Structure formats: structure tokens, C-alpha cells
Amino acid sequence: LVFLILLTVTAFITVALTYFQLAVEDHHWWWRAVMVGGSAGIYVLGYCVYYFNYKAKMSGFMQTSFFFGYMGMVCYGIWLMLGTVGFFSSLHFVKYIYRSIKCD
């Protein structure tokens, strides 16, 4: 259930920000939609740094490299997944609004 809420909120926020971008006549929305959708992955990476510094009792090169290596891959996966959701939801929205424009 939480995963579906995450996907829905990501889609709605990305569509809203794409709409604001199109309203000021900036039509280069593609990469911004990916970045807005994937920004939760950047937040998770920031939290991993906080967790490692203040909560985890890890020390040494191997523990640090394994922790940040695996967390980097997980955060990159989250960024790709939510960026894809953001891009395709914005693509669907843009196609929907431009389909209704009449050109005479």
C-alpha cells in the first residue's frame, strides 16, 4: 500500500511541476520530469549519510565501502524507478493536454 502511495504521489507531483513549467512556456520538460521523480532517491542517499554518521556503529574501510556501495546502488535504483514513473506520467499528461488543442 505504501509503495502504491509513493508511486501515486510521485506521479502527481511530477505532473504538477510539469504543468507549471509548461505554463511559463518552457517546453523542455523531459529531464526535469525524471529529476523531479527521482529526487526521492537523492533524499534516501542523504538519509544514508546521516544514518552512517550518527546511528550506525560502523568503522573501517570495508564497512564504509560496502555500506555506501550498496546504498548507492539502492538509491540509484530508487532514482531510476521513480524517475521513470515521473517521466511517463508527465508524458501521458502532455499528450493528453496537447491532444485537445485545435489548430485551424
A tleap script that builds the chain and sets N, CA, C and O, in Angstrom:
source leaprc.protein.ff14SB
mol = sequence {
  NLEU VAL PHE LEU ILE LEU LEU THR VAL THR
  ALA PHE ILE THR VAL ALA LEU THR TYR PHE
  GLN LEU ALA VAL GLU ASP HIE HIE TRP TRP
  TRP ARG ALA VAL MET VAL GLY GLY SER ALA
  GLY ILE TYR VAL LEU GLY TYR CYS VAL TYR
  TYR PHE ASN TYR LYS ALA LYS MET SER GLY
  PHE MET GLN THR SER PHE PHE PHE GLY TYR
  MET GLY MET VAL CYS TYR GLY ILE TRP LEU
  MET LEU GLY THR VAL GLY PHE PHE SER SER
  LEU HIE PHE VAL LYS TYR ILE TYR ARG SER
  ILE LYS CYS CASP
}
set mol.1.N position { 0.822 -1.193 0.000 }
set mol.1.CA position { 0.000 0.000 0.000 }
set mol.1.C position { 0.866 1.257 0.000 }
set mol.1.O position { 0.581 2.205 -0.731 }
set mol.2.N position { 1.899 1.269 0.797 }
set mol.2.CA position { 2.778 2.434 0.862 }
set mol.2.C position { 3.506 2.624 -0.468 }
set mol.2.O position { 3.729 3.756 -0.899 }
set mol.3.N position { 3.873 1.529 -1.111 }
set mol.3.CA position { 4.541 1.612 -2.399 }
set mol.3.C position { 3.623 2.246 -3.444 }
set mol.3.O position { 4.075 3.062 -4.248 }
set mol.4.N position { 2.352 1.884 -3.441 }
set mol.4.CA position { 1.401 2.485 -4.380 }
set mol.4.C position { 1.198 3.968 -4.089 }
set mol.4.O position { 1.063 4.772 -5.011 }
set mol.5.N position { 1.178 4.326 -2.822 }
set mol.5.CA position { 1.065 5.748 -2.459 }
set mol.5.C position { 2.296 6.511 -2.936 }
set mol.5.O position { 2.171 7.629 -3.437 }
set mol.6.N position { 3.485 5.923 -2.787 }
set mol.6.CA position { 4.713 6.559 -3.263 }
set mol.6.C position { 4.658 6.787 -4.766 }
set mol.6.O position { 5.001 7.872 -5.236 }
set mol.7.N position { 4.234 5.789 -5.524 }
set mol.7.CA position { 4.140 5.940 -6.976 }
set mol.7.C position { 3.111 6.991 -7.369 }
set mol.7.O position { 3.346 7.778 -8.286 }
set mol.8.N position { 1.973 7.011 -6.682 }
set mol.8.CA position { 0.918 7.974 -6.990 }
set mol.8.C position { 1.358 9.396 -6.674 }
set mol.8.O position { 1.156 10.301 -7.483 }
set mol.9.N position { 1.951 9.601 -5.518 }
set mol.9.CA position { 2.411 10.942 -5.135 }
set mol.9.C position { 3.512 11.416 -6.085 }
set mol.9.O position { 3.531 12.584 -6.474 }
set mol.10.N position { 4.418 10.529 -6.455 }
set mol.10.CA position { 5.472 10.890 -7.406 }
set mol.10.C position { 4.874 11.313 -8.742 }
set mol.10.O position { 5.300 12.309 -9.327 }
set mol.11.N position { 3.901 10.569 -9.219 }
set mol.11.CA position { 3.260 10.912 -10.493 }
set mol.11.C position { 2.548 12.253 -10.405 }
set mol.11.O position { 2.685 13.078 -11.309 }
set mol.12.N position { 1.795 12.489 -9.345 }
set mol.12.CA position { 1.039 13.739 -9.224 }
set mol.12.C position { 1.959 14.952 -9.064 }
set mol.12.O position { 1.715 15.993 -9.674 }
set mol.13.N position { 2.995 14.833 -8.266 }
set mol.13.CA position { 3.920 15.955 -8.073 }
set mol.13.C position { 4.644 16.264 -9.381 }
set mol.13.O position { 4.819 17.432 -9.729 }
set mol.14.N position { 5.063 15.239 -10.100 }
set mol.14.CA position { 5.758 15.462 -11.361 }
set mol.14.C position { 4.844 16.104 -12.395 }
set mol.14.O position { 5.267 16.991 -13.137 }
set mol.15.N position { 3.594 15.657 -12.447 }
set mol.15.CA position { 2.642 16.258 -13.388 }
set mol.15.C position { 2.383 17.720 -13.017 }
set mol.15.O position { 2.303 18.573 -13.901 }
set mol.16.N position { 2.255 18.011 -11.750 }
set mol.16.CA position { 2.013 19.395 -11.328 }
set mol.16.C position { 3.190 20.295 -11.693 }
set mol.16.O position { 2.989 21.402 -12.193 }
set mol.17.N position { 4.402 19.837 -11.452 }
set mol.17.CA position { 5.568 20.648 -11.787 }
set mol.17.C position { 5.773 20.757 -13.295 }
set mol.17.O position { 6.268 21.775 -13.780 }
set mol.18.N position { 5.401 19.722 -14.038 }
set mol.18.CA position { 5.437 19.812 -15.498 }
set mol.18.C position { 4.429 20.834 -15.990 }
set mol.18.O position { 4.716 21.587 -16.920 }
set mol.19.N position { 3.255 20.871 -15.383 }
set mol.19.CA position { 2.251 21.858 -15.759 }
set mol.19.C position { 2.755 23.279 -15.497 }
set mol.19.O position { 2.580 24.163 -16.336 }
set mol.20.N position { 3.374 23.498 -14.345 }
set mol.20.CA position { 3.926 24.824 -14.049 }
set mol.20.C position { 5.006 25.200 -15.051 }
set mol.20.O position { 5.102 26.358 -15.457 }
set mol.21.N position { 5.816 24.234 -15.448 }
set mol.21.CA position { 6.874 24.501 -16.415 }
set mol.21.C position { 6.287 24.818 -17.786 }
set mol.21.O position { 6.777 25.714 -18.473 }
set mol.22.N position { 5.255 24.103 -18.187 }
set mol.22.CA position { 4.625 24.379 -19.476 }
set mol.22.C position { 3.858 25.696 -19.457 }
set mol.22.O position { 3.711 26.338 -20.496 }
set mol.23.N position { 3.371 26.103 -18.296 }
set mol.23.CA position { 2.627 27.352 -18.186 }
set mol.23.C position { 3.513 28.571 -18.434 }
set mol.23.O position { 3.019 29.605 -18.884 }
set mol.24.N position { 4.795 28.470 -18.153 }
set mol.24.CA position { 5.715 29.576 -18.431 }
set mol.24.C position { 6.416 29.387 -19.777 }
set mol.24.O position { 7.443 30.009 -20.048 }
set mol.25.N position { 5.851 28.530 -20.603 }
set mol.25.CA position { 6.288 28.269 -21.968 }
set mol.25.C position { 7.703 27.722 -22.052 }
set mol.25.O position { 8.444 28.039 -22.982 }
set mol.26.N position { 8.074 26.903 -21.084 }
set mol.26.CA position { 9.334 26.164 -21.133 }
set mol.26.C position { 8.976 24.720 -21.493 }
set mol.26.O position { 8.468 23.970 -20.659 }
set mol.27.N position { 9.245 24.342 -22.737 }
set mol.27.CA position { 8.789 23.048 -23.231 }
set mol.27.C position { 9.851 21.961 -23.141 }
set mol.27.O position { 9.695 20.904 -23.753 }
set mol.28.N position { 10.897 22.187 -22.415 }
set mol.28.CA position { 11.924 21.171 -22.212 }
set mol.28.C position { 11.691 20.481 -20.877 }
set mol.28.O position { 12.433 20.704 -19.919 }
set mol.29.N position { 10.683 19.662 -20.814 }
set mol.29.CA position { 10.228 19.081 -19.554 }
set mol.29.C position { 10.775 17.681 -19.322 }
set mol.29.O position { 10.613 17.156 -18.220 }
set mol.30.N position { 11.413 17.050 -20.296 }
set mol.30.CA position { 11.740 15.636 -20.224 }
set mol.30.C position { 12.665 15.308 -19.063 }
set mol.30.O position { 12.314 14.511 -18.193 }
set mol.31.N position { 13.847 15.918 -19.044 }
set mol.31.CA position { 14.804 15.571 -17.993 }
set mol.31.C position { 14.381 16.116 -16.638 }
set mol.31.O position { 14.690 15.525 -15.604 }
set mol.32.N position { 13.677 17.239 -16.641 }
set mol.32.CA position { 13.198 17.763 -15.363 }
set mol.32.C position { 12.178 16.816 -14.738 }
set mol.32.O position { 12.147 16.664 -13.517 }
set mol.33.N position { 11.346 16.178 -15.557 }
set mol.33.CA position { 10.387 15.204 -15.034 }
set mol.33.C position { 11.110 14.007 -14.421 }
set mol.33.O position { 10.693 13.485 -13.388 }
set mol.34.N position { 12.188 13.580 -15.058 }
set mol.34.CA position { 12.968 12.459 -14.499 }
set mol.34.C position { 13.621 12.873 -13.193 }
set mol.34.O position { 13.614 12.109 -12.227 }
set mol.35.N position { 14.185 14.072 -13.152 }
set mol.35.CA position { 14.871 14.532 -11.939 }
set mol.35.C position { 13.901 14.762 -10.789 }
set mol.35.O position { 14.207 14.430 -9.644 }
set mol.36.N position { 12.733 15.329 -11.085 }
set mol.36.CA position { 11.740 15.550 -10.025 }
set mol.36.C position { 11.244 14.215 -9.495 }
set mol.36.O position { 11.122 14.035 -8.284 }
set mol.37.N position { 10.960 13.286 -10.385 }
set mol.37.CA position { 10.503 11.973 -9.933 }
set mol.37.C position { 11.557 11.234 -9.132 }
set mol.37.O position { 11.248 10.592 -8.128 }
set mol.38.N position { 12.805 11.325 -9.577 }
set mol.38.CA position { 13.871 10.587 -8.906 }
set mol.38.C position { 14.476 11.274 -7.708 }
set mol.38.O position { 15.399 10.740 -7.094 }
set mol.39.N position { 13.979 12.448 -7.360 }
set mol.39.CA position { 14.583 13.181 -6.244 }
set mol.39.C position { 14.431 12.463 -4.907 }
set mol.39.O position { 15.186 12.733 -3.973 }
set mol.40.N position { 13.482 11.568 -4.806 }
set mol.40.CA position { 13.364 10.786 -3.561 }
set mol.40.C position { 14.581 9.891 -3.358 }
set mol.40.O position { 14.965 9.627 -2.218 }
set mol.41.N position { 15.190 9.424 -4.433 }
set mol.41.CA position { 16.411 8.633 -4.322 }
set mol.41.C position { 17.561 9.451 -3.759 }
set mol.41.O position { 18.379 8.934 -2.998 }
set mol.42.N position { 17.629 10.729 -4.128 }
set mol.42.CA position { 18.654 11.621 -3.585 }
set mol.42.C position { 18.407 11.854 -2.098 }
set mol.42.O position { 19.353 11.914 -1.312 }
set mol.43.N position { 17.142 11.985 -1.711 }
set mol.43.CA position { 16.802 12.133 -0.294 }
set mol.43.C position { 17.222 10.889 0.498 }
set mol.43.O position { 17.777 11.003 1.591 }
set mol.44.N position { 16.958 9.724 -0.048 }
set mol.44.CA position { 17.332 8.482 0.633 }
set mol.44.C position { 18.848 8.398 0.781 }
set mol.44.O position { 19.339 7.945 1.815 }
set mol.45.N position { 19.594 8.825 -0.233 }
set mol.45.CA position { 21.050 8.829 -0.127 }
set mol.45.C position { 21.518 9.784 0.966 }
set mol.45.O position { 22.449 9.468 1.706 }
set mol.46.N position { 20.882 10.946 1.073 }
set mol.46.CA position { 21.205 11.874 2.152 }
set mol.46.C position { 20.919 11.284 3.518 }
set mol.46.O position { 21.688 11.477 4.459 }
set mol.47.N position { 19.808 10.562 3.626 }
set mol.47.CA position { 19.498 9.910 4.896 }
set mol.47.C position { 20.497 8.797 5.204 }
set mol.47.O position { 20.820 8.564 6.369 }
set mol.48.N position { 20.987 8.114 4.183 }
set mol.48.CA position { 22.000 7.077 4.407 }
set mol.48.C position { 23.279 7.677 4.977 }
set mol.48.O position { 23.910 7.081 5.850 }
set mol.49.N position { 23.661 8.850 4.490 }
set mol.49.CA position { 24.845 9.525 5.033 }
set mol.49.C position { 24.611 9.890 6.495 }
set mol.49.O position { 25.486 9.684 7.336 }
set mol.50.N position { 23.430 10.433 6.801 }
set mol.50.CA position { 23.090 10.767 8.184 }
set mol.50.C position { 23.108 9.514 9.061 }
set mol.50.O position { 23.674 9.526 10.154 }
set mol.51.N position { 22.492 8.437 8.581 }
set mol.51.CA position { 22.427 7.197 9.352 }
set mol.51.C position { 23.829 6.646 9.621 }
set mol.51.O position { 24.125 6.191 10.726 }
set mol.52.N position { 24.675 6.693 8.612 }
set mol.52.CA position { 26.027 6.163 8.789 }
set mol.52.C position { 26.814 6.983 9.799 }
set mol.52.O position { 27.557 6.429 10.608 }
set mol.53.N position { 26.654 8.300 9.756 }
set mol.53.CA position { 27.453 9.159 10.639 }
set mol.53.C position { 26.960 9.168 12.073 }
set mol.53.O position { 27.774 9.243 12.994 }
set mol.54.N position { 25.637 9.093 12.296 }
set mol.54.CA position { 25.109 9.316 13.636 }
set mol.54.C position { 24.469 8.097 14.282 }
set mol.54.O position { 24.385 8.054 15.510 }
set mol.55.N position { 24.020 7.121 13.536 }
set mol.55.CA position { 23.306 5.983 14.116 }
set mol.55.C position { 24.100 4.681 14.058 }
set mol.55.O position { 24.107 3.913 15.020 }
set mol.56.N position { 24.759 4.436 12.950 }
set mol.56.CA position { 25.469 3.170 12.772 }
set mol.56.C position { 26.774 3.193 13.550 }
set mol.56.O position { 27.418 4.233 13.686 }
set mol.57.N position { 27.137 2.069 14.040 }
set mol.57.CA position { 28.394 1.936 14.769 }
set mol.57.C position { 29.433 1.253 13.883 }
set mol.57.O position { 30.122 0.334 14.326 }
set mol.58.N position { 29.544 1.697 12.643 }
set mol.58.CA position { 30.478 1.086 11.705 }
set mol.58.C position { 31.761 1.901 11.648 }
set mol.58.O position { 31.758 3.121 11.810 }
set mol.59.N position { 32.832 1.203 11.418 }
set mol.59.CA position { 34.124 1.866 11.239 }
set mol.59.C position { 34.961 1.000 10.309 }
set mol.59.O position { 34.669 -0.179 10.113 }
set mol.60.N position { 35.969 1.576 9.756 }
set mol.60.CA position { 36.838 0.823 8.862 }
set mol.60.C position { 36.474 1.026 7.407 }
set mol.60.O position { 35.353 1.402 7.064 }
set mol.61.N position { 37.456 0.764 6.567 }
set mol.61.CA position { 37.280 0.983 5.137 }
set mol.61.C position { 36.295 0.007 4.523 }
set mol.61.O position { 35.465 0.410 3.708 }
set mol.62.N position { 36.360 -1.256 4.887 }
set mol.62.CA position { 35.499 -2.259 4.257 }
set mol.62.C position { 34.028 -2.029 4.593 }
set mol.62.O position { 33.175 -2.096 3.708 }
set mol.63.N position { 33.723 -1.759 5.860 }
set mol.63.CA position { 32.327 -1.500 6.228 }
set mol.63.C position { 31.803 -0.250 5.545 }
set mol.63.O position { 30.668 -0.228 5.069 }
set mol.64.N position { 32.623 0.790 5.494 }
set mol.64.CA position { 32.206 2.033 4.847 }
set mol.64.C position { 31.987 1.825 3.356 }
set mol.64.O position { 30.989 2.289 2.806 }
set mol.65.N position { 32.904 1.138 2.703 }
set mol.65.CA position { 32.768 0.940 1.258 }
set mol.65.C position { 31.584 0.035 0.931 }
set mol.65.O position { 30.878 0.285 -0.046 }
set mol.66.N position { 31.352 -1.008 1.721 }
set mol.66.CA position { 30.196 -1.868 1.468 }
set mol.66.C position { 28.896 -1.122 1.714 }
set mol.66.O position { 27.962 -1.230 0.919 }
set mol.67.N position { 28.823 -0.370 2.800 }
set mol.67.CA position { 27.600 0.359 3.119 }
set mol.67.C position { 27.259 1.361 2.019 }
set mol.67.O position { 26.143 1.366 1.499 }
set mol.68.N position { 28.227 2.208 1.668 }
set mol.68.CA position { 27.938 3.222 0.661 }
set mol.68.C position { 27.854 2.638 -0.743 }
set mol.68.O position { 27.163 3.194 -1.597 }
set mol.69.N position { 28.527 1.552 -0.993 }
set mol.69.CA position { 28.393 0.896 -2.300 }
set mol.69.C position { 26.998 0.342 -2.508 }
set mol.69.O position { 26.363 0.594 -3.532 }
set mol.70.N position { 26.525 -0.412 -1.528 }
set mol.70.CA position { 25.184 -0.984 -1.652 }
set mol.70.C position { 24.099 0.085 -1.552 }
set mol.70.O position { 23.117 0.031 -2.292 }
set mol.71.N position { 24.256 1.035 -0.670 }
set mol.71.CA position { 23.246 2.095 -0.561 }
set mol.71.C position { 23.236 2.983 -1.810 }
set mol.71.O position { 22.184 3.480 -2.214 }
set mol.72.N position { 24.399 3.178 -2.412 }
set mol.72.CA position { 24.446 3.922 -3.665 }
set mol.72.C position { 23.682 3.208 -4.766 }
set mol.72.O position { 22.961 3.839 -5.539 }
set mol.73.N position { 23.840 1.885 -4.838 }
set mol.73.CA position { 23.101 1.123 -5.850 }
set mol.73.C position { 21.600 1.131 -5.571 }
set mol.73.O position { 20.797 1.244 -6.497 }
set mol.74.N position { 21.222 1.012 -4.308 }
set mol.74.CA position { 19.802 1.044 -3.948 }
set mol.74.C position { 19.204 2.409 -4.272 }
set mol.74.O position { 18.108 2.495 -4.826 }
set mol.75.N position { 19.919 3.468 -3.931 }
set mol.75.CA position { 19.409 4.821 -4.200 }
set mol.75.C position { 19.344 5.109 -5.685 }
set mol.75.O position { 18.430 5.798 -6.140 }
set mol.76.N position { 20.297 4.594 -6.452 }
set mol.76.CA position { 20.249 4.743 -7.902 }
set mol.76.C position { 19.049 3.995 -8.477 }
set mol.76.O position { 18.399 4.484 -9.401 }
set mol.77.N position { 18.753 2.821 -7.941 }
set mol.77.CA position { 17.571 2.071 -8.371 }
set mol.77.C position { 16.284 2.819 -8.050 }
set mol.77.O position { 15.362 2.850 -8.865 }
set mol.78.N position { 16.217 3.421 -6.864 }
set mol.78.CA position { 15.045 4.216 -6.497 }
set mol.78.C position { 14.924 5.411 -7.429 }
set mol.78.O position { 13.828 5.739 -7.883 }
set mol.79.N position { 16.055 6.070 -7.719 }
set mol.79.CA position { 16.050 7.228 -8.615 }
set mol.79.C position { 15.561 6.830 -10.008 }
set mol.79.O position { 14.756 7.541 -10.609 }
set mol.80.N position { 16.044 5.701 -10.522 }
set mol.80.CA position { 15.609 5.247 -11.842 }
set mol.80.C position { 14.124 4.884 -11.846 }
set mol.80.O position { 13.398 5.248 -12.772 }
set mol.81.N position { 13.677 4.177 -10.828 }
set mol.81.CA position { 12.286 3.734 -10.780 }
set mol.81.C position { 11.337 4.929 -10.697 }
set mol.81.O position { 10.392 5.026 -11.480 }
set mol.82.N position { 11.583 5.830 -9.760 }
set mol.82.CA position { 10.680 6.965 -9.591 }
set mol.82.C position { 10.847 7.989 -10.706 }
set mol.82.O position { 9.886 8.676 -11.055 }
set mol.83.N position { 12.038 8.105 -11.269 }
set mol.83.CA position { 12.231 8.971 -12.425 }
set mol.83.C position { 11.458 8.469 -13.633 }
set mol.83.O position { 10.908 9.262 -14.398 }
set mol.84.N position { 11.418 7.162 -13.804 }
set mol.84.CA position { 10.632 6.575 -14.888 }
set mol.84.C position { 9.147 6.813 -14.678 }
set mol.84.O position { 8.425 7.136 -15.622 }
set mol.85.N position { 8.693 6.656 -13.450 }
set mol.85.CA position { 7.283 6.928 -13.146 }
set mol.85.C position { 6.957 8.389 -13.426 }
set mol.85.O position { 5.925 8.693 -14.024 }
set mol.86.N position { 7.827 9.291 -12.998 }
set mol.86.CA position { 7.608 10.709 -13.243 }
set mol.86.C position { 7.603 11.048 -14.720 }
set mol.86.O position { 6.764 11.825 -15.176 }
set mol.87.N position { 8.538 10.470 -15.480 }
set mol.87.CA position { 8.601 10.767 -16.904 }
set mol.87.C position { 7.352 10.278 -17.632 }
set mol.87.O position { 6.758 11.020 -18.414 }
set mol.88.N position { 6.954 9.041 -17.380 }
set mol.88.CA position { 5.809 8.510 -18.118 }
set mol.88.C position { 4.493 9.153 -17.693 }
set mol.88.O position { 3.587 9.296 -18.514 }
set mol.89.N position { 4.374 9.537 -16.442 }
set mol.89.CA position { 3.156 10.241 -16.043 }
set mol.89.C position { 3.115 11.629 -16.678 }
set mol.89.O position { 2.047 12.081 -17.090 }
set mol.90.N position { 4.252 12.311 -16.765 }
set mol.90.CA position { 4.292 13.612 -17.433 }
set mol.90.C position { 4.071 13.467 -18.934 }
set mol.90.O position { 3.410 14.307 -19.546 }
set mol.91.N position { 4.610 12.423 -19.523 }
set mol.91.CA position { 4.397 12.186 -20.950 }
set mol.91.C position { 2.923 11.965 -21.245 }
set mol.91.O position { 2.391 12.516 -22.209 }
set mol.92.N position { 2.267 11.170 -20.431 }
set mol.92.CA position { 0.832 10.936 -20.601 }
set mol.92.C position { 0.049 12.239 -20.432 }
set mol.92.O position { -0.882 12.504 -21.193 }
set mol.93.N position { 0.416 13.047 -19.450 }
set mol.93.CA position { -0.251 14.332 -19.219 }
set mol.93.C position { -0.054 15.283 -20.392 }
set mol.93.O position { -1.012 15.916 -20.837 }
set mol.94.N position { 1.165 15.394 -20.897 }
set mol.94.CA position { 1.445 16.309 -22.005 }
set mol.94.C position { 0.713 15.861 -23.269 }
set mol.94.O position { 0.159 16.689 -23.992 }
set mol.95.N position { 0.710 14.567 -23.534 }
set mol.95.CA position { -0.042 14.080 -24.696 }
set mol.95.C position { -1.531 14.360 -24.545 }
set mol.95.O position { -2.203 14.687 -25.523 }
set mol.96.N position { -2.048 14.236 -23.335 }
set mol.96.CA position { -3.467 14.478 -23.097 }
set mol.96.C position { -3.832 15.947 -23.308 }
set mol.96.O position { -4.842 16.249 -23.944 }
set mol.97.N position { -3.023 16.856 -22.784 }
set mol.97.CA position { -3.395 18.271 -22.916 }
set mol.97.C position { -3.165 18.786 -24.329 }
set mol.97.O position { -3.917 19.646 -24.788 }
set mol.98.N position { -2.150 18.290 -25.034 }
set mol.98.CA position { -1.911 18.760 -26.395 }
set mol.98.C position { -2.821 18.079 -27.412 }
set mol.98.O position { -2.953 18.561 -28.537 }
set mol.99.N position { -3.439 16.984 -27.041 }
set mol.99.CA position { -4.395 16.336 -27.925 }
set mol.99.C position { -5.660 17.178 -28.076 }
set mol.99.O position { -6.318 17.143 -29.116 }
set mol.100.N position { -5.991 17.929 -27.038 }
set mol.100.CA position { -7.226 18.718 -27.047 }
set mol.100.C position { -7.070 20.073 -27.710 }
set mol.100.O position { -8.053 20.807 -27.812 }
set mol.101.N position { -5.877 20.439 -28.165 }
set mol.101.CA position { -5.666 21.733 -28.827 }
set mol.101.C position { -6.142 21.641 -30.262 }
set mol.101.O position { -5.786 20.713 -30.989 }
set mol.102.N position { -6.943 22.601 -30.663 }
set mol.102.CA position { -7.433 22.644 -32.045 }
set mol.102.C position { -6.587 23.608 -32.852 }
set mol.102.O position { -6.401 24.757 -32.452 }
set mol.103.N position { -6.080 23.158 -33.971 }
set mol.103.CA position { -5.301 24.001 -34.873 }
set mol.103.C position { -6.128 24.262 -36.116 }
set mol.103.O position { -6.516 23.325 -36.814 }
set mol.104.N position { -6.397 25.512 -36.395 }
set mol.104.CA position { -7.180 25.852 -37.590 }
set mol.104.C position { -6.321 26.495 -38.636 }
set mol.104.O position { -6.813 26.847 -39.708 }
savepdb mol mol.pdb
quit
